[in-house]
mmCIF file of C-alpha atoms and ligand atoms in Angstrom:
data_model
loop_
_atom_site.group_PDB
_atom_site.id
_atom_site.type_symbol
_atom_site.label_atom_id
_atom_site.label_comp_id
_atom_site.label_asym_id
_atom_site.label_seq_id
_atom_site.Cartn_x
_atom_site.Cartn_y
_atom_site.Cartn_z
ATOM 1 C CA MET A 18 6.207 19.982 28.834
ATOM 2 C CA PRO A 19 7.170 19.703 25.386
ATOM 3 C CA LEU A 20 9.712 17.751 23.207
ATOM 4 C CA VAL A 21 13.034 17.982 25.092
ATOM 5 C CA ARG A 22 16.476 16.753 23.706
ATOM 6 C CA THR A 23 18.086 13.348 24.639
ATOM 7 C CA ALA A 24 21.677 15.399 25.921
ATOM 8 C CA GLU A 25 19.204 17.354 28.510
ATOM 9 C CA LEU A 26 17.681 14.329 29.855
ATOM 10 C CA MET A 27 20.851 12.362 30.161
ATOM 11 C CA THR A 28 22.426 15.102 32.011
ATOM 12 C CA ALA A 29 20.164 14.843 34.723
ATOM 13 C CA ALA A 30 19.800 11.030 34.600
ATOM 14 C CA ALA A 31 23.706 10.407 34.935
ATOM 15 C CA VAL A 32 23.628 11.236 39.041
ATOM 16 C CA ARG A 33 22.772 7.107 39.263
ATOM 17 C CA GLN A 34 19.265 7.939 38.443
ATOM 18 C CA GLY A 35 18.694 6.069 35.169
ATOM 19 C CA LEU A 36 16.626 7.320 32.001
ATOM 20 C CA ALA A 37 14.783 4.564 30.025
ATOM 21 C CA ALA A 38 14.110 4.685 26.257
ATOM 22 C CA PHE A 39 11.597 2.904 24.214
ATOM 23 C CA ASN A 40 11.596 1.644 21.076
ATOM 24 C CA VAL A 41 8.369 2.438 18.803
ATOM 25 C CA ILE A 42 7.326 1.152 15.692
ATOM 26 C CA THR A 43 3.705 2.522 15.218
ATOM 27 C CA LEU A 44 1.454 5.239 16.101
ATOM 28 C CA GLU A 45 0.066 3.262 19.272
ATOM 29 C CA HIS A 46 3.661 2.543 20.785
ATOM 30 C CA VAL A 47 4.354 6.192 20.369
ATOM 31 C CA GLU A 48 1.058 7.200 22.317
ATOM 32 C CA ALA A 49 1.822 4.160 24.875
ATOM 33 C CA VAL A 50 5.278 5.810 25.903
ATOM 34 C CA ALA A 51 3.544 8.820 26.148
ATOM 35 C CA ALA A 52 0.925 7.409 28.622
ATOM 36 C CA GLY A 53 3.204 5.647 30.691
ATOM 37 C CA ALA A 54 5.514 8.513 30.829
ATOM 38 C CA GLU A 55 2.672 10.299 32.408
ATOM 39 C CA ARG A 56 1.600 7.683 34.619
ATOM 40 C CA ALA A 57 4.618 7.133 36.294
ATOM 41 C CA GLY A 58 5.591 10.952 35.998
ATOM 42 C CA ARG A 59 9.285 10.489 34.779
ATOM 43 C CA PRO A 60 10.847 11.773 31.506
ATOM 44 C CA ALA A 61 11.729 8.974 29.111
ATOM 45 C CA ILE A 62 12.793 8.935 25.100
ATOM 46 C CA LEU A 63 11.249 7.673 22.164
ATOM 47 C CA GLN A 64 13.709 5.817 19.702
ATOM 48 C CA VAL A 65 13.246 5.030 16.044
ATOM 49 C CA SER A 66 15.459 2.386 14.897
ATOM 50 C CA GLU A 67 16.534 1.632 11.473
ATOM 51 C CA ASN A 68 14.565 -1.649 11.420
ATOM 52 C CA ALA A 69 11.741 0.456 12.149
ATOM 53 C CA VAL A 70 12.306 2.885 9.523
ATOM 54 C CA LYS A 71 12.851 -0.168 6.846
ATOM 55 C CA PHE A 72 9.232 -1.453 8.163
ATOM 56 C CA HIS A 73 7.881 1.943 7.038
ATOM 57 C CA GLY A 74 8.927 1.503 3.511
ATOM 58 C CA ASN A 75 12.422 3.457 4.384
ATOM 59 C CA ARG A 76 10.700 6.369 5.472
ATOM 60 C CA LEU A 77 11.336 8.281 8.658
ATOM 61 C CA ALA A 78 9.248 11.304 8.025
ATOM 62 C CA PRO A 79 5.630 9.638 9.214
ATOM 63 C CA LEU A 80 6.849 8.213 12.709
ATOM 64 C CA ALA A 81 8.842 11.203 13.217
ATOM 65 C CA ALA A 82 5.906 13.499 12.619
ATOM 66 C CA ALA A 83 4.006 11.498 14.900
ATOM 67 C CA ALA A 84 6.533 11.262 17.684
ATOM 68 C CA THR A 85 7.064 15.102 17.493
ATOM 69 C CA ALA A 86 3.493 15.897 17.851
ATOM 70 C CA VAL A 87 3.027 13.428 21.163
ATOM 71 C CA ALA A 88 5.812 14.458 22.626
ATOM 72 C CA ARG A 89 4.904 17.938 22.212
ATOM 73 C CA ALA A 90 1.276 17.666 23.404
ATOM 74 C CA SER A 91 2.948 15.369 26.567
ATOM 75 C CA SER A 92 2.936 16.217 29.792
ATOM 76 C CA ALA A 93 6.129 14.051 30.437
ATOM 77 C CA PRO A 94 9.520 15.425 29.143
ATOM 78 C CA LEU A 95 9.946 13.075 25.926
ATOM 79 C CA ALA A 96 13.131 13.082 23.718
ATOM 80 C CA LEU A 97 13.555 11.757 19.841
ATOM 81 C CA HIS A 98 16.508 9.312 19.413
ATOM 82 C CA LEU A 99 17.228 7.456 16.147
ATOM 83 C CA ASP A 100 18.496 4.115 17.409
ATOM 84 C CA HIS A 101 20.886 1.500 15.816
ATOM 85 C CA VAL A 102 21.700 3.302 12.794
ATOM 86 C CA GLU A 103 23.963 1.638 9.996
ATOM 87 C CA SER A 104 23.127 3.470 7.188
ATOM 88 C CA VAL A 105 25.153 6.957 6.820
ATOM 89 C CA GLU A 106 22.077 8.118 4.633
ATOM 90 C CA LEU A 107 19.590 7.748 7.410
ATOM 91 C CA LEU A 108 21.889 9.149 10.012
ATOM 92 C CA ARG A 109 21.934 12.334 7.898
ATOM 93 C CA GLN A 110 18.351 12.583 7.844
ATOM 94 C CA ALA A 111 18.311 12.748 11.963
ATOM 95 C CA HIS A 112 18.464 16.442 12.199
ATOM 96 C CA ALA A 113 16.064 17.203 9.418
ATOM 97 C CA GLU A 114 13.634 15.278 11.244
ATOM 98 C CA GLY A 115 13.861 16.775 14.487
ATOM 99 C CA PHE A 116 16.178 13.805 16.426
ATOM 100 C CA GLY A 117 18.322 15.268 19.093
ATOM 101 C CA SER A 118 20.096 11.993 19.365
ATOM 102 C CA VAL A 119 21.449 8.823 17.267
ATOM 103 C CA MET A 120 22.885 5.643 18.093
ATOM 104 C CA PHE A 121 25.357 5.080 15.525
ATOM 105 C CA ASP A 122 25.942 1.255 15.242
ATOM 106 C CA ALA A 123 29.266 0.404 13.599
ATOM 107 C CA SER A 124 29.686 -2.847 16.033
ATOM 108 C CA ARG A 125 29.464 -5.453 13.411
ATOM 109 C CA LEU A 126 32.671 -3.849 12.124
ATOM 110 C CA SER A 127 36.167 -4.541 13.065
ATOM 111 C CA TYR A 128 37.621 -2.289 15.914
ATOM 112 C CA GLY A 129 39.414 -0.101 13.463
ATOM 113 C CA ASP A 130 36.523 0.249 11.151
ATOM 114 C CA ASN A 131 33.988 0.736 14.104
ATOM 115 C CA VAL A 132 36.229 3.378 15.276
ATOM 116 C CA LYS A 133 36.576 5.123 11.949
ATOM 117 C CA ALA A 134 33.074 4.972 11.024
ATOM 118 C CA THR A 135 31.781 6.331 14.307
ATOM 119 C CA ALA A 136 34.360 9.285 14.372
ATOM 120 C CA ASP A 137 33.023 10.579 11.191
ATOM 121 C CA ALA A 138 29.591 9.896 12.442
ATOM 122 C CA VAL A 139 30.277 12.218 15.688
ATOM 123 C CA ARG A 140 31.936 14.756 13.809
ATOM 124 C CA TRP A 141 28.839 15.054 11.448
ATOM 125 C CA GLY A 142 26.593 15.141 14.655
ATOM 126 C CA HIS A 143 28.266 17.677 16.670
ATOM 127 C CA GLU A 144 28.766 20.126 13.659
ATOM 128 C CA ARG A 145 24.824 19.775 14.165
ATOM 129 C CA GLY A 146 24.145 19.963 17.705
ATOM 130 C CA ILE A 147 23.255 15.817 17.770
ATOM 131 C CA TRP A 148 24.154 14.034 20.749
ATOM 132 C CA VAL A 149 25.885 10.369 19.201
ATOM 133 C CA GLU A 150 25.513 7.024 21.122
ATOM 134 C CA ALA A 151 27.705 4.031 19.798
ATOM 135 C CA GLU A 152 28.283 0.635 20.465
ATOM 136 C CA LEU A 153 31.629 -1.639 21.550
ATOM 137 C CA GLY A 154 31.419 -5.321 22.119
ATOM 138 C CA ARG A 155 28.664 -7.116 20.650
ATOM 139 C CA VAL A 156 25.264 -7.146 22.549
ATOM 140 C CA GLY A 157 23.722 -9.749 20.253
ATOM 141 C CA GLY A 158 20.574 -10.972 19.433
ATOM 142 C CA LYS A 159 19.861 -8.301 16.577
ATOM 143 C CA GLU A 160 17.901 -8.736 13.641
ATOM 144 C CA GLY A 161 19.519 -11.666 11.583
ATOM 145 C CA GLU A 162 21.309 -12.784 14.897
ATOM 146 C CA PRO A 163 19.767 -15.695 17.292
ATOM 147 C CA PRO A 164 18.462 -14.031 20.832
ATOM 148 C CA LEU A 165 21.135 -14.986 23.793
ATOM 149 C CA ASP A 166 20.560 -15.464 27.181
ATOM 150 C CA ALA A 167 24.091 -14.306 27.717
ATOM 151 C CA HIS A 168 26.968 -13.728 25.714
ATOM 152 C CA ALA A 169 30.076 -15.340 26.090
ATOM 153 C CA PRO A 170 32.781 -13.426 28.170
ATOM 154 C CA GLY A 171 35.124 -12.696 24.951
ATOM 155 C CA VAL A 172 32.693 -10.461 23.578
ATOM 156 C CA ARG A 173 31.975 -8.492 26.411
ATOM 157 C CA THR A 174 33.192 -4.757 26.562
ATOM 158 C CA ASP A 175 36.896 -4.629 27.757
ATOM 159 C CA PRO A 176 37.011 -1.298 30.110
ATOM 160 C CA SER A 177 40.453 -0.216 28.678
ATOM 161 C CA GLU A 178 39.421 -0.707 25.195
ATOM 162 C CA ALA A 179 36.152 1.200 26.230
ATOM 163 C CA ALA A 180 38.483 4.070 27.567
ATOM 164 C CA ALA A 181 40.461 4.178 24.025
ATOM 165 C CA TYR A 182 37.497 3.974 21.795
ATOM 166 C CA VAL A 183 35.545 7.045 23.719
ATOM 167 C CA ALA A 184 38.806 8.870 23.269
ATOM 168 C CA ASP A 185 39.558 8.285 19.771
ATOM 169 C CA THR A 186 35.654 8.562 18.343
ATOM 170 C CA GLY A 187 34.256 11.483 20.541
ATOM 171 C CA VAL A 188 30.974 9.797 21.156
ATOM 172 C CA ASP A 189 28.928 11.244 24.155
ATOM 173 C CA ALA A 190 27.514 7.868 25.409
ATOM 174 C CA LEU A 191 28.802 3.811 25.190
ATOM 175 C CA ALA A 192 26.468 1.022 24.547
ATOM 176 C CA VAL A 193 28.356 -2.045 25.860
ATOM 177 C CA ALA A 194 27.817 -5.939 26.342
ATOM 178 C CA VAL A 195 27.474 -6.227 29.621
ATOM 179 C CA GLY A 196 25.273 -9.632 29.811
ATOM 180 C CA SER A 197 22.081 -8.532 28.317
ATOM 181 C CA SER A 198 21.086 -9.638 24.721
ATOM 182 C CA HIS A 199 18.479 -8.146 22.406
ATOM 183 C CA ALA A 200 15.017 -9.930 21.523
ATOM 184 C CA MET A 201 14.368 -11.517 24.568
ATOM 185 C CA THR A 202 10.631 -12.291 25.458
ATOM 186 C CA GLU A 203 11.664 -13.625 29.242
ATOM 187 C CA ARG A 204 13.583 -11.254 31.749
ATOM 188 C CA THR A 205 16.466 -13.866 32.451
ATOM 189 C CA ALA A 206 19.640 -12.157 31.820
ATOM 190 C CA THR A 207 21.947 -11.988 34.482
ATOM 191 C CA LEU A 208 24.361 -8.945 34.114
ATOM 192 C CA ASP A 209 27.858 -8.694 35.090
ATOM 193 C CA HIS A 210 27.881 -5.757 37.615
ATOM 194 C CA THR A 211 31.565 -5.564 38.400
ATOM 195 C CA LEU A 212 32.144 -5.139 34.848
ATOM 196 C CA ILE A 213 29.554 -2.446 34.701
ATOM 197 C CA ALA A 214 31.287 -0.520 37.798
ATOM 198 C CA ALA A 215 34.830 -0.991 35.980
ATOM 199 C CA LEU A 216 33.396 0.450 32.954
ATOM 200 C CA HIS A 217 31.927 3.330 34.534
ATOM 201 C CA THR A 218 34.913 4.006 36.278
ATOM 202 C CA ALA A 219 37.190 3.688 33.046
ATOM 203 C CA VAL A 220 34.799 5.747 30.592
ATOM 204 C CA PRO A 221 33.774 9.595 30.860
ATOM 205 C CA VAL A 222 30.668 9.250 28.886
ATOM 206 C CA PRO A 223 27.289 7.343 30.340
ATOM 207 C CA LEU A 224 26.861 4.074 29.687
ATOM 208 C CA VAL A 225 23.937 2.304 27.757
ATOM 209 C CA LEU A 226 22.316 -0.930 28.335
ATOM 210 C CA HIS A 227 20.711 -2.451 25.390
ATOM 211 C CA GLY A 228 18.213 -5.634 25.413
ATOM 212 C CA SER A 229 16.755 -4.567 28.554
ATOM 213 C CA SER A 230 13.687 -6.419 27.837
ATOM 214 C CA GLY A 231 15.306 -9.544 29.076
ATOM 215 C CA VAL A 232 16.540 -8.190 32.258
ATOM 216 C CA PRO A 233 14.565 -8.283 35.293
ATOM 217 C CA ASP A 234 13.765 -5.624 37.848
ATOM 218 C CA GLU A 235 16.276 -5.953 40.427
ATOM 219 C CA GLU A 236 19.257 -6.477 37.507
ATOM 220 C CA ILE A 237 18.143 -3.103 35.876
ATOM 221 C CA ARG A 238 18.239 -1.429 39.578
ATOM 222 C CA ALA A 239 21.264 -2.945 40.550
ATOM 223 C CA ALA A 240 23.027 -1.710 36.986
ATOM 224 C CA VAL A 241 21.770 1.831 37.452
ATOM 225 C CA THR A 242 23.725 1.812 40.831
ATOM 226 C CA ALA A 243 26.813 0.392 39.099
ATOM 227 C CA GLY A 244 26.955 3.043 36.435
ATOM 228 C CA MET A 245 24.401 2.445 34.009
ATOM 229 C CA THR A 246 22.291 5.358 33.042
ATOM 230 C CA LYS A 247 20.368 4.628 29.664
ATOM 231 C CA ILE A 248 18.194 1.664 29.564
ATOM 232 C CA ASN A 249 16.760 0.481 26.228
ATOM 233 C CA VAL A 250 13.357 -1.369 26.135
ATOM 234 C CA GLY A 251 12.005 -2.328 23.066
ATOM 235 C CA THR A 252 10.549 -6.294 22.871
ATOM 236 C CA ALA A 253 8.893 -5.953 25.957
ATOM 237 C CA LEU A 254 6.675 -3.600 24.412
ATOM 238 C CA ASN A 255 5.652 -5.446 21.792
ATOM 239 C CA THR A 256 4.991 -8.492 23.871
ATOM 240 C CA ALA A 257 2.776 -6.848 25.723
ATOM 241 C CA TYR A 258 1.088 -5.731 22.318
ATOM 242 C CA THR A 259 0.794 -9.353 21.055
ATOM 243 C CA ALA A 260 -0.588 -10.693 24.178
ATOM 244 C CA ALA A 261 -3.742 -8.250 24.182
ATOM 245 C CA VAL A 262 -4.215 -8.464 20.778
ATOM 246 C CA ARG A 263 -4.038 -12.048 21.072
ATOM 247 C CA THR A 264 -6.553 -12.350 24.154
ATOM 248 C CA HIS A 265 -9.139 -9.951 22.335
ATOM 249 C CA LEU A 266 -9.061 -11.595 19.279
ATOM 250 C CA THR A 267 -9.573 -15.163 21.066
ATOM 251 C CA GLU A 268 -12.369 -13.527 23.006
ATOM 252 C CA ASN A 269 -13.820 -11.958 20.170
ATOM 253 C CA PRO A 270 -13.376 -13.929 16.931
ATOM 254 C CA GLU A 271 -16.039 -11.941 14.903
ATOM 255 C CA GLY A 272 -14.377 -8.428 15.709
ATOM 256 C CA VAL A 273 -12.904 -6.552 12.855
ATOM 257 C CA ASP A 274 -12.254 -3.007 14.218
ATOM 258 C CA PRO A 275 -8.715 -2.355 15.317
ATOM 259 C CA ARG A 276 -9.474 0.257 17.659
ATOM 260 C CA LYS A 277 -11.121 -2.650 19.685
ATOM 261 C CA TYR A 278 -7.898 -4.616 20.181
ATOM 262 C CA LEU A 279 -5.182 -1.699 19.845
ATOM 263 C CA THR A 280 -7.044 0.120 22.473
ATOM 264 C CA GLY A 281 -6.282 -2.775 24.981
ATOM 265 C CA ALA A 282 -2.775 -3.152 23.161
ATOM 266 C CA ARG A 283 -1.838 0.647 23.602
ATOM 267 C CA ASP A 284 -2.719 0.327 27.518
ATOM 268 C CA ALA A 285 -0.883 -2.891 27.946
ATOM 269 C CA MET A 286 2.163 -1.246 26.347
ATOM 270 C CA ALA A 287 1.754 1.934 28.520
ATOM 271 C CA GLU A 288 1.590 -0.210 31.753
ATOM 272 C CA THR A 289 4.806 -1.627 30.906
ATOM 273 C CA VAL A 290 6.534 1.669 30.019
ATOM 274 C CA ALA A 291 5.260 2.629 33.241
ATOM 275 C CA GLY A 292 6.703 -0.656 34.741
ATOM 276 C CA PHE A 293 10.271 0.363 33.576
ATOM 277 C CA LEU A 294 10.361 4.033 34.272
ATOM 278 C CA ARG A 295 9.303 3.653 38.077
ATOM 279 C CA LEU A 296 12.864 1.344 38.321
ATOM 280 C CA MET A 297 14.485 4.916 37.425
HETATM 281 O O1 LIG B 27 18.171 -0.498 20.933
HETATM 282 C C1 LIG B 27 16.955 -0.974 21.369
HETATM 283 C C2 LIG B 27 17.190 -1.888 22.923
HETATM 284 O O2 LIG B 27 18.417 -2.422 22.708
HETATM 285 C C3 LIG B 27 16.076 -2.935 22.524
HETATM 286 O O3 LIG B 27 16.270 -4.424 23.026
HETATM 287 O O4 LIG B 27 14.234 -5.185 22.395
HETATM 288 O O5 LIG B 27 15.775 -6.444 23.787
HETATM 289 O O6 LIG B 27 14.332 -4.560 24.886
HETATM 290 P P1 LIG B 27 15.176 -5.468 23.503
HETATM 291 ZN ZN1 LIG B 28 19.448 -1.814 21.146
#
């Protein structure tokens, strides 16, 4: 099964099935997502964040090329998504680099400025057949922000504001603040399932859960049942990667060949990927 487009996978997943999306930073992350998807027999989204692009010297092309090649060779359907894009310059590279979807993140702006910037991004994307996700409310725990176990009710997404936001921007999917937070290394978040159900009723597009690394399995299952469709996972892969490297280097203090410890790190990430995908 070759590279597919996010929109295609989202249409299939919208019937209360869920679709997991994994943030990739290195080639090993990309290979692990493909291996995990094959192991679980499920489709998945490979997503590259603006922060990952910054890590690679502000270059999107190398990781995009790796993700494209690995997805094309995979037996599981995999789509390419550009994640948490705040820079319009990066947004505009999505099409040329083969990304079928983008999350344009104007959530740090005021409501009015968020609507304006997102509507412009959606117009640009739709003219090129690109599916656009955006965020309303503050999930928290992004780079430069402390990770939160749960955010204050005041920053959670309001259903009627969400309905207006979707109508005013034309987005294809909406990331909402319902109790998860980015960069959690323990799975202790509790989601507001009543709010998820209310948002699902209020907005006509699929909902996206960010910060899913901190959400326990049963909470993710309940969220999908309540109407959450796209489940974004990043930190859990890094936790598995780093634990495997740390164990290997502790047991083999003289080792210098990165292939020796990256093999275990890649496999640990693939198991993590398969675990999340089996919840879908
Ligand atoms: O957009 C990416 C996700 O929200 C990942 O969040 O690293 O906390 O799992 P996480
Ligand atoms: Zn996120």
